[in-house]
Amino acid sequence: MPDCVQAVAGYKVAKVAEAVLPTRFGEFQVCGFRGQGPDCEQELVVLVRGNVASGTQVPLLRIHSQCLTGEVFGSLRCDCGPQLELALSQIAESDCGLLIYDPQEGRGIGLLNKLMAYELQDDGADTVEANNQLGFGADEREYGFAVAILRYFGLNEVRLLSNNPAKIEALESEGIRVSERVPCTPDAGHKAHSYLKTKKEKLGHLVDGV
Ligand SMILES: [Zn+2]
């Protein structure tokens, strides 16, 4: 693969496409990457605003984990859809930023397992308990591909749009400095209240007002 970047622990990405993507939030470049990990392959999409590699500004970054139910169907069980929209509008307003759309559905357990977890939640489990009952950790995500993409763009410092201290840690442990955390807290609606409460109390997310 031309244009390949090797990141930590054998995560490698190569850009295979780039095009203009006008959206209702503003105009981005959409980049398609093929990733090869230590034990998996992955396709990733990155939306880029401005010249992130210029080195003159620290870009605003969102690493957004895919959520079909929240983003496509408008599910109120979580705040993923509104978070994605907030992130895209904030990046569009900035001179320089990027959104890595990370296909780690259901905090890394996959779509159908997430739906099975929903079933357990309907019977009273919270999101962490449901994952555990299915034999998964509370959060199975890894950020090797995201780090490889940041390396591809030559970035070693970002402003991170996130409420998740684990993401900051994952980036910093790979030498990507997070010089600022920008909160990503849209109004998620009342149905997401218990979801956000578990995120805050069991996963240490920095969420106010729940
Ligand atoms: Zn979601």
mmCIF file of N, CA, C and O in Angstrom, residues 77-168:
data_model
loop_
_atom_site.group_PDB
_atom_site.id
_atom_site.type_symbol
_atom_site.label_atom_id
_atom_site.label_comp_id
_atom_site.label_asym_id
_atom_site.label_seq_id
_atom_site.Cartn_x
_atom_site.Cartn_y
_atom_site.Cartn_z
ATOM 1 N N ARG A 77 -31.762 6.241 23.435
ATOM 2 C CA ARG A 77 -31.125 5.463 24.509
ATOM 3 C C ARG A 77 -29.759 6.020 24.847
ATOM 4 O O ARG A 77 -29.203 5.707 25.885
ATOM 5 N N CYS A 78 -29.161 6.760 23.922
ATOM 6 C CA CYS A 78 -27.805 7.280 24.145
ATOM 7 C C CYS A 78 -27.728 8.678 23.533
ATOM 8 O O CYS A 78 -28.678 9.166 22.957
ATOM 9 N N ASP A 79 -26.545 9.295 23.691
ATOM 10 C CA ASP A 79 -26.391 10.661 23.175
ATOM 11 C C ASP A 79 -25.464 10.713 21.951
ATOM 12 O O ASP A 79 -24.953 11.765 21.599
ATOM 13 N N CYS A 80 -25.255 9.558 21.283
ATOM 14 C CA CYS A 80 -24.275 9.505 20.185
ATOM 15 C C CYS A 80 -24.656 10.383 18.983
ATOM 16 O O CYS A 80 -23.791 11.055 18.408
ATOM 17 N N GLY A 81 -25.938 10.368 18.600
ATOM 18 C CA GLY A 81 -26.368 11.173 17.449
ATOM 19 C C GLY A 81 -26.125 12.657 17.688
ATOM 20 O O GLY A 81 -25.438 13.320 16.898
ATOM 21 N N PRO A 82 -26.671 13.201 18.800
ATOM 22 C CA PRO A 82 -26.420 14.625 19.080
ATOM 23 C C PRO A 82 -24.931 14.942 19.289
ATOM 24 O O PRO A 82 -24.478 16.023 18.912
ATOM 25 N N GLN A 83 -24.166 13.998 19.838
ATOM 26 C CA GLN A 83 -22.721 14.250 19.997
ATOM 27 C C GLN A 83 -22.036 14.371 18.644
ATOM 28 O O GLN A 83 -21.182 15.234 18.448
ATOM 29 N N LEU A 84 -22.419 13.507 17.705
ATOM 30 C CA LEU A 84 -21.824 13.561 16.361
ATOM 31 C C LEU A 84 -22.153 14.907 15.704
ATOM 32 O O LEU A 84 -21.282 15.561 15.121
ATOM 33 N N GLU A 85 -23.415 15.337 15.820
ATOM 34 C CA GLU A 85 -23.815 16.598 15.195
ATOM 35 C C GLU A 85 -23.102 17.785 15.832
ATOM 36 O O GLU A 85 -22.645 18.701 15.144
ATOM 37 N N LEU A 86 -23.001 17.764 17.168
ATOM 38 C CA LEU A 86 -22.307 18.846 17.864
ATOM 39 C C LEU A 86 -20.835 18.887 17.444
ATOM 40 O O LEU A 86 -20.273 19.955 17.179
ATOM 41 N N ALA A 87 -20.218 17.716 17.356
ATOM 42 C CA ALA A 87 -18.805 17.650 16.981
ATOM 43 C C ALA A 87 -18.602 18.193 15.564
ATOM 44 O O ALA A 87 -17.699 18.998 15.320
ATOM 45 N N LEU A 88 -19.479 17.787 14.627
ATOM 46 C CA LEU A 88 -19.310 18.248 13.250
ATOM 47 C C LEU A 88 -19.513 19.754 13.155
ATOM 48 O O LEU A 88 -18.778 20.444 12.442
ATOM 49 N N SER A 89 -20.488 20.290 13.913
ATOM 50 C CA SER A 89 -20.690 21.735 13.807
ATOM 51 C C SER A 89 -19.537 22.498 14.452
ATOM 52 O O SER A 89 -19.107 23.527 13.936
ATOM 53 N N GLN A 90 -18.984 21.965 15.548
ATOM 54 C CA GLN A 90 -17.857 22.677 16.182
ATOM 55 C C GLN A 90 -16.598 22.605 15.309
ATOM 56 O O GLN A 90 -15.846 23.565 15.221
ATOM 57 N N ILE A 91 -16.380 21.443 14.682
ATOM 58 C CA ILE A 91 -15.198 21.323 13.811
ATOM 59 C C ILE A 91 -15.370 22.208 12.576
ATOM 60 O O ILE A 91 -14.430 22.866 12.135
ATOM 61 N N ALA A 92 -16.619 22.255 12.060
ATOM 62 C CA ALA A 92 -16.875 23.112 10.889
ATOM 63 C C ALA A 92 -16.637 24.587 11.221
ATOM 64 O O ALA A 92 -16.190 25.356 10.381
ATOM 65 N N GLU A 93 -16.929 24.957 12.464
ATOM 66 C CA GLU A 93 -16.724 26.361 12.864
ATOM 67 C C GLU A 93 -15.258 26.679 13.125
ATOM 68 O O GLU A 93 -14.865 27.844 13.142
ATOM 69 N N SER A 94 -14.473 25.639 13.388
ATOM 70 C CA SER A 94 -13.048 25.888 13.661
ATOM 71 C C SER A 94 -12.314 26.017 12.326
ATOM 72 O O SER A 94 -12.797 25.590 11.292
ATOM 73 N N ASP A 95 -11.138 26.599 12.346
ATOM 74 C CA ASP A 95 -10.372 26.727 11.108
ATOM 75 C C ASP A 95 -9.734 25.410 10.729
ATOM 76 O O ASP A 95 -9.365 25.196 9.576
ATOM 77 N N CYS A 96 -9.605 24.545 11.715
ATOM 78 C CA CYS A 96 -8.726 23.404 11.526
ATOM 79 C C CYS A 96 -9.160 22.285 12.474
ATOM 80 O O CYS A 96 -9.126 22.459 13.689
ATOM 81 N N GLY A 97 -9.624 21.178 11.910
ATOM 82 C CA GLY A 97 -10.047 20.097 12.784
ATOM 83 C C GLY A 97 -10.348 18.835 12.001
ATOM 84 O O GLY A 97 -10.359 18.828 10.763
ATOM 85 N N LEU A 98 -10.589 17.768 12.725
ATOM 86 C CA LEU A 98 -10.926 16.515 12.051
ATOM 87 C C LEU A 98 -11.780 15.623 12.941
ATOM 88 O O LEU A 98 -11.688 15.686 14.170
ATOM 89 N N LEU A 99 -12.614 14.818 12.273
ATOM 90 C CA LEU A 99 -13.428 13.835 12.965
ATOM 91 C C LEU A 99 -13.062 12.458 12.410
ATOM 92 O O LEU A 99 -13.165 12.217 11.202
ATOM 93 N N ILE A 100 -12.571 11.610 13.289
ATOM 94 C CA ILE A 100 -12.285 10.225 12.906
ATOM 95 C C ILE A 100 -13.518 9.416 13.257
ATOM 96 O O ILE A 100 -13.910 9.347 14.426
ATOM 97 N N TYR A 101 -14.172 8.860 12.230
ATOM 98 C CA TYR A 101 -15.377 8.055 12.480
ATOM 99 C C TYR A 101 -14.925 6.612 12.660
ATOM 100 O O TYR A 101 -14.536 5.925 11.720
ATOM 101 N N ASP A 102 -14.945 6.200 13.919
ATOM 102 C CA ASP A 102 -14.293 4.968 14.338
ATOM 103 C C ASP A 102 -15.348 3.857 14.402
ATOM 104 O O ASP A 102 -16.276 3.931 15.199
ATOM 105 N N PRO A 103 -15.230 2.841 13.545
ATOM 106 C CA PRO A 103 -16.319 1.851 13.466
ATOM 107 C C PRO A 103 -16.303 0.840 14.609
ATOM 108 O O PRO A 103 -16.349 -0.365 14.386
ATOM 109 N N GLN A 104 -16.252 1.345 15.835
ATOM 110 C CA GLN A 104 -16.279 0.454 17.002
ATOM 111 C C GLN A 104 -17.657 0.562 17.661
ATOM 112 O O GLN A 104 -17.829 1.186 18.712
ATOM 113 N N GLU A 105 -18.633 -0.022 16.966
ATOM 114 C CA GLU A 105 -20.029 0.021 17.408
ATOM 115 C C GLU A 105 -20.182 -0.566 18.813
ATOM 116 O O GLU A 105 -19.521 -1.559 19.153
ATOM 117 N N GLY A 106 -21.048 0.037 19.615
ATOM 118 C CA GLY A 106 -21.356 -0.525 20.937
ATOM 119 C C GLY A 106 -20.134 -0.607 21.854
ATOM 120 O O GLY A 106 -19.942 -1.618 22.512
ATOM 121 N N ARG A 107 -19.348 0.458 21.875
ATOM 122 C CA ARG A 107 -18.089 0.472 22.648
ATOM 123 C C ARG A 107 -17.223 -0.741 22.321
ATOM 124 O O ARG A 107 -16.629 -1.364 23.194
ATOM 125 N N GLY A 108 -17.242 -1.112 21.050
ATOM 126 C CA GLY A 108 -16.321 -2.150 20.587
ATOM 127 C C GLY A 108 -16.869 -3.571 20.611
ATOM 128 O O GLY A 108 -16.167 -4.500 20.231
ATOM 129 N N ILE A 109 -18.142 -3.761 21.005
ATOM 130 C CA ILE A 109 -18.642 -5.146 21.073
ATOM 131 C C ILE A 109 -19.409 -5.541 19.807
ATOM 132 O O ILE A 109 -19.741 -6.707 19.629
ATOM 133 N N GLY A 110 -19.683 -4.568 18.942
ATOM 134 C CA GLY A 110 -20.382 -4.869 17.688
ATOM 135 C C GLY A 110 -21.884 -4.628 17.807
ATOM 136 O O GLY A 110 -22.451 -4.606 18.899
ATOM 137 N N LEU A 111 -22.512 -4.459 16.647
ATOM 138 C CA LEU A 111 -23.920 -4.040 16.614
ATOM 139 C C LEU A 111 -24.864 -5.055 17.255
ATOM 140 O O LEU A 111 -25.696 -4.700 18.086
ATOM 141 N N LEU A 112 -24.752 -6.321 16.871
ATOM 142 C CA LEU A 112 -25.728 -7.289 17.381
ATOM 143 C C LEU A 112 -25.533 -7.553 18.876
ATOM 144 O O LEU A 112 -26.508 -7.719 19.616
ATOM 145 N N ASN A 113 -24.274 -7.556 19.309
ATOM 146 C CA ASN A 113 -24.048 -7.681 20.757
ATOM 147 C C ASN A 113 -24.627 -6.478 21.497
ATOM 148 O O ASN A 113 -25.147 -6.601 22.600
ATOM 149 N N LYS A 114 -24.525 -5.297 20.876
ATOM 150 C CA LYS A 114 -25.109 -4.107 21.506
ATOM 151 C C LYS A 114 -26.621 -4.273 21.644
ATOM 152 O O LYS A 114 -27.192 -3.941 22.683
ATOM 153 N N LEU A 115 -27.252 -4.809 20.610
ATOM 154 C CA LEU A 115 -28.704 -5.008 20.692
ATOM 155 C C LEU A 115 -29.049 -6.038 21.769
ATOM 156 O O LEU A 115 -30.059 -5.907 22.472
ATOM 157 N N MET A 116 -28.195 -7.070 21.915
ATOM 158 C CA MET A 116 -28.415 -8.051 23.000
ATOM 159 C C MET A 116 -28.268 -7.366 24.353
ATOM 160 O O MET A 116 -29.002 -7.672 25.301
ATOM 161 N N ALA A 117 -27.306 -6.438 24.436
ATOM 162 C CA ALA A 117 -27.132 -5.692 25.689
ATOM 163 C C ALA A 117 -28.368 -4.823 25.966
ATOM 164 O O ALA A 117 -28.805 -4.698 27.111
ATOM 165 N N TYR A 118 -28.955 -4.251 24.909
ATOM 166 C CA TYR A 118 -30.188 -3.467 25.082
ATOM 167 C C TYR A 118 -31.284 -4.338 25.697
ATOM 168 O O TYR A 118 -32.055 -3.898 26.552
ATOM 169 N N GLU A 119 -31.348 -5.585 25.212
ATOM 170 C CA GLU A 119 -32.361 -6.508 25.728
ATOM 171 C C GLU A 119 -32.168 -6.711 27.242
ATOM 172 O O GLU A 119 -33.142 -6.681 28.004
ATOM 173 N N LEU A 120 -30.918 -6.889 27.644
ATOM 174 C CA LEU A 120 -30.638 -7.047 29.084
ATOM 175 C C LEU A 120 -30.951 -5.761 29.852
ATOM 176 O O LEU A 120 -31.441 -5.795 30.986
ATOM 177 N N GLN A 121 -30.689 -4.625 29.200
ATOM 178 C CA GLN A 121 -31.000 -3.348 29.853
ATOM 179 C C GLN A 121 -32.506 -3.179 30.031
ATOM 180 O O GLN A 121 -32.964 -2.609 31.023
ATOM 181 N N ASP A 122 -33.270 -3.686 29.071
ATOM 182 C CA ASP A 122 -34.740 -3.614 29.202
ATOM 183 C C ASP A 122 -35.217 -4.404 30.412
ATOM 184 O O ASP A 122 -36.278 -4.131 30.963
ATOM 185 N N ASP A 123 -34.401 -5.410 30.812
ATOM 186 C CA ASP A 123 -34.741 -6.203 31.999
ATOM 187 C C ASP A 123 -34.093 -5.650 33.262
ATOM 188 O O ASP A 123 -34.065 -6.331 34.294
ATOM 189 N N GLY A 124 -33.484 -4.473 33.174
ATOM 190 C CA GLY A 124 -33.026 -3.809 34.394
ATOM 191 C C GLY A 124 -31.531 -3.629 34.553
ATOM 192 O O GLY A 124 -31.090 -2.931 35.465
ATOM 193 N N ALA A 125 -30.706 -4.249 33.682
ATOM 194 C CA ALA A 125 -29.252 -4.065 33.811
ATOM 195 C C ALA A 125 -28.863 -2.668 33.323
ATOM 196 O O ALA A 125 -29.526 -2.106 32.446
ATOM 197 N N ASP A 126 -27.798 -2.111 33.895
ATOM 198 C CA ASP A 126 -27.279 -0.877 33.294
ATOM 199 C C ASP A 126 -26.308 -1.256 32.178
ATOM 200 O O ASP A 126 -26.065 -2.440 31.918
ATOM 201 N N THR A 127 -25.747 -0.262 31.488
ATOM 202 C CA THR A 127 -24.956 -0.573 30.280
ATOM 203 C C THR A 127 -23.703 -1.387 30.620
ATOM 204 O O THR A 127 -23.301 -2.260 29.852
ATOM 205 N N VAL A 128 -23.109 -1.115 31.761
ATOM 206 C CA VAL A 128 -21.903 -1.854 32.151
ATOM 207 C C VAL A 128 -22.262 -3.281 32.554
ATOM 208 O O VAL A 128 -21.626 -4.254 32.105
ATOM 209 N N GLU A 129 -23.304 -3.423 33.386
ATOM 210 C CA GLU A 129 -23.744 -4.768 33.801
ATOM 211 C C GLU A 129 -24.123 -5.617 32.590
ATOM 212 O O GLU A 129 -23.790 -6.806 32.521
ATOM 213 N N ALA A 130 -24.816 -5.017 31.639
ATOM 214 C CA ALA A 130 -25.250 -5.770 30.455
ATOM 215 C C ALA A 130 -24.046 -6.278 29.673
ATOM 216 O O ALA A 130 -24.004 -7.448 29.274
ATOM 217 N N ASN A 131 -23.049 -5.414 29.463
ATOM 218 C CA ASN A 131 -21.833 -5.858 28.760
ATOM 219 C C ASN A 131 -21.163 -6.999 29.503
ATOM 220 O O ASN A 131 -20.737 -7.987 28.899
ATOM 221 N N ASN A 132 -21.080 -6.870 30.817
ATOM 222 C CA ASN A 132 -20.427 -7.907 31.621
ATOM 223 C C ASN A 132 -21.181 -9.227 31.519
ATOM 224 O O ASN A 132 -20.574 -10.289 31.416
ATOM 225 N N GLN A 133 -22.514 -9.149 31.539
ATOM 226 C CA GLN A 133 -23.306 -10.383 31.451
ATOM 227 C C GLN A 133 -23.097 -11.094 30.116
ATOM 228 O O GLN A 133 -23.240 -12.303 30.014
ATOM 229 N N LEU A 134 -22.734 -10.325 29.081
ATOM 230 C CA LEU A 134 -22.480 -10.931 27.769
ATOM 231 C C LEU A 134 -21.023 -11.384 27.623
ATOM 232 O O LEU A 134 -20.611 -11.865 26.563
ATOM 233 N N GLY A 135 -20.237 -11.195 28.684
ATOM 234 C CA GLY A 135 -18.849 -11.647 28.641
ATOM 235 C C GLY A 135 -17.865 -10.611 28.125
ATOM 236 O O GLY A 135 -16.722 -10.933 27.807
ATOM 237 N N PHE A 136 -18.323 -9.348 28.029
ATOM 238 C CA PHE A 136 -17.446 -8.276 27.555
ATOM 239 C C PHE A 136 -17.090 -7.343 28.700
ATOM 240 O O PHE A 136 -17.791 -7.268 29.707
ATOM 241 N N GLY A 137 -16.017 -6.599 28.505
ATOM 242 C CA GLY A 137 -15.679 -5.529 29.429
ATOM 243 C C GLY A 137 -16.646 -4.365 29.244
ATOM 244 O O GLY A 137 -17.439 -4.346 28.291
ATOM 245 N N ALA A 138 -16.567 -3.390 30.141
ATOM 246 C CA ALA A 138 -17.449 -2.227 30.052
ATOM 247 C C ALA A 138 -17.182 -1.434 28.782
ATOM 248 O O ALA A 138 -18.083 -0.856 28.176
ATOM 249 N N ASP A 139 -15.933 -1.407 28.366
ATOM 250 C CA ASP A 139 -15.551 -0.649 27.177
ATOM 251 C C ASP A 139 -14.417 -1.405 26.492
ATOM 252 O O ASP A 139 -13.323 -1.497 27.028
ATOM 253 N N GLU A 140 -14.704 -1.948 25.311
ATOM 254 C CA GLU A 140 -13.730 -2.799 24.610
ATOM 255 C C GLU A 140 -12.976 -2.032 23.513
ATOM 256 O O GLU A 140 -12.287 -2.638 22.696
ATOM 257 N N ARG A 141 -13.145 -0.718 23.493
ATOM 258 C CA ARG A 141 -12.554 0.024 22.378
ATOM 259 C C ARG A 141 -11.027 0.133 22.487
ATOM 260 O O ARG A 141 -10.481 0.191 23.574
ATOM 261 N N GLU A 142 -10.399 0.182 21.311
ATOM 262 C CA GLU A 142 -8.966 0.430 21.234
ATOM 263 C C GLU A 142 -8.763 1.577 20.250
ATOM 264 O O GLU A 142 -9.582 1.780 19.361
ATOM 265 N N TYR A 143 -7.682 2.292 20.435
ATOM 266 C CA TYR A 143 -7.506 3.487 19.612
ATOM 267 C C TYR A 143 -6.271 3.427 18.706
ATOM 268 O O TYR A 143 -5.768 4.445 18.260
ATOM 269 N N GLY A 144 -5.817 2.202 18.423
ATOM 270 C CA GLY A 144 -4.632 2.036 17.563
ATOM 271 C C GLY A 144 -4.817 2.633 16.170
ATOM 272 O O GLY A 144 -3.928 3.307 15.650
ATOM 273 N N PHE A 145 -5.993 2.398 15.551
ATOM 274 C CA PHE A 145 -6.221 2.958 14.211
ATOM 275 C C PHE A 145 -6.312 4.485 14.267
ATOM 276 O O PHE A 145 -5.817 5.179 13.379
ATOM 277 N N ALA A 146 -6.959 4.999 15.299
ATOM 278 C CA ALA A 146 -7.079 6.460 15.428
ATOM 279 C C ALA A 146 -5.694 7.095 15.580
ATOM 280 O O ALA A 146 -5.399 8.116 14.939
ATOM 281 N N VAL A 147 -4.844 6.482 16.381
ATOM 282 C CA VAL A 147 -3.487 7.016 16.554
ATOM 283 C C VAL A 147 -2.730 6.946 15.227
ATOM 284 O O VAL A 147 -2.040 7.889 14.842
ATOM 285 N N ALA A 148 -2.906 5.845 14.497
ATOM 286 C CA ALA A 148 -2.228 5.711 13.199
ATOM 287 C C ALA A 148 -2.679 6.810 12.236
ATOM 288 O O ALA A 148 -1.872 7.351 11.468
ATOM 289 N N ILE A 149 -3.974 7.165 12.286
ATOM 290 C CA ILE A 149 -4.475 8.230 11.407
ATOM 291 C C ILE A 149 -3.884 9.588 11.815
ATOM 292 O O ILE A 149 -3.486 10.391 10.967
ATOM 293 N N LEU A 150 -3.799 9.831 13.111
ATOM 294 C CA LEU A 150 -3.192 11.094 13.562
ATOM 295 C C LEU A 150 -1.739 11.172 13.102
ATOM 296 O O LEU A 150 -1.268 12.215 12.648
ATOM 297 N N ARG A 151 -1.042 10.052 13.183
ATOM 298 C CA ARG A 151 0.352 10.006 12.703
ATOM 299 C C ARG A 151 0.404 10.249 11.192
ATOM 300 O O ARG A 151 1.308 10.904 10.687
ATOM 301 N N TYR A 152 -0.579 9.690 10.471
ATOM 302 C CA TYR A 152 -0.633 9.898 9.020
ATOM 303 C C TYR A 152 -0.657 11.398 8.705
ATOM 304 O O TYR A 152 0.009 11.866 7.781
ATOM 305 N N PHE A 153 -1.445 12.155 9.500
ATOM 306 C CA PHE A 153 -1.536 13.600 9.267
ATOM 307 C C PHE A 153 -0.377 14.356 9.929
ATOM 308 O O PHE A 153 -0.365 15.587 9.926
ATOM 309 N N GLY A 154 0.530 13.643 10.529
ATOM 310 C CA GLY A 154 1.698 14.284 11.149
ATOM 311 C C GLY A 154 1.373 15.014 12.439
ATOM 312 O O GLY A 154 2.082 15.947 12.829
ATOM 313 N N LEU A 155 0.319 14.591 13.122
ATOM 314 C CA LEU A 155 -0.119 15.322 14.321
ATOM 315 C C LEU A 155 0.455 14.696 15.586
ATOM 316 O O LEU A 155 0.398 13.490 15.770
ATOM 317 N N ASN A 156 0.974 15.524 16.445
ATOM 318 C CA ASN A 156 1.375 15.027 17.765
ATOM 319 C C ASN A 156 0.778 15.859 18.889
ATOM 320 O O ASN A 156 1.103 15.683 20.056
ATOM 321 N N GLU A 157 -0.142 16.767 18.522
ATOM 322 C CA GLU A 157 -0.863 17.545 19.532
ATOM 323 C C GLU A 157 -2.265 17.851 18.998
ATOM 324 O O GLU A 157 -2.424 18.205 17.830
ATOM 325 N N VAL A 158 -3.272 17.682 19.867
ATOM 326 C CA VAL A 158 -4.661 17.934 19.460
ATOM 327 C C VAL A 158 -5.420 18.605 20.592
ATOM 328 O O VAL A 158 -5.018 18.557 21.755
ATOM 329 N N ARG A 159 -6.536 19.224 20.241
ATOM 330 C CA ARG A 159 -7.563 19.636 21.204
ATOM 331 C C ARG A 159 -8.661 18.597 21.034
ATOM 332 O O ARG A 159 -9.189 18.424 19.939
ATOM 333 N N LEU A 160 -9.022 17.908 22.108
ATOM 334 C CA LEU A 160 -9.900 16.745 21.970
ATOM 335 C C LEU A 160 -11.317 17.058 22.440
ATOM 336 O O LEU A 160 -11.531 17.475 23.572
ATOM 337 N N LEU A 161 -12.266 16.830 21.526
ATOM 338 C CA LEU A 161 -13.689 16.980 21.845
ATOM 339 C C LEU A 161 -14.176 15.677 22.448
ATOM 340 O O LEU A 161 -14.467 14.718 21.727
ATOM 341 N N SER A 162 -14.258 15.600 23.775
ATOM 342 C CA SER A 162 -14.619 14.336 24.416
ATOM 343 C C SER A 162 -14.925 14.560 25.889
ATOM 344 O O SER A 162 -14.433 15.505 26.496
ATOM 345 N N ASN A 163 -15.715 13.645 26.437
ATOM 346 C CA ASN A 163 -15.939 13.636 27.886
ATOM 347 C C ASN A 163 -15.234 12.446 28.529
ATOM 348 O O ASN A 163 -15.450 12.170 29.699
ATOM 349 N N ASN A 164 -14.452 11.723 27.737
ATOM 350 C CA ASN A 164 -13.968 10.412 28.145
ATOM 351 C C ASN A 164 -12.472 10.436 28.492
ATOM 352 O O ASN A 164 -11.627 10.472 27.604
ATOM 353 N N PRO A 165 -12.144 10.401 29.792
ATOM 354 C CA PRO A 165 -10.736 10.449 30.182
ATOM 355 C C PRO A 165 -9.918 9.292 29.605
ATOM 356 O O PRO A 165 -8.717 9.444 29.372
ATOM 357 N N ALA A 166 -10.564 8.147 29.334
ATOM 358 C CA ALA A 166 -9.829 6.998 28.785
ATOM 359 C C ALA A 166 -9.283 7.314 27.389
ATOM 360 O O ALA A 166 -8.228 6.807 26.988
ATOM 361 N N LYS A 167 -10.012 8.145 26.622
ATOM 362 C CA LYS A 167 -9.531 8.520 25.290
ATOM 363 C C LYS A 167 -8.300 9.409 25.397
ATOM 364 O O LYS A 167 -7.340 9.262 24.644
ATOM 365 N N ILE A 168 -8.341 10.341 26.356
ATOM 366 C CA ILE A 168 -7.181 11.228 26.559
ATOM 367 C C ILE A 168 -5.969 10.379 26.912
ATOM 368 O O ILE A 168 -4.888 10.542 26.349
#
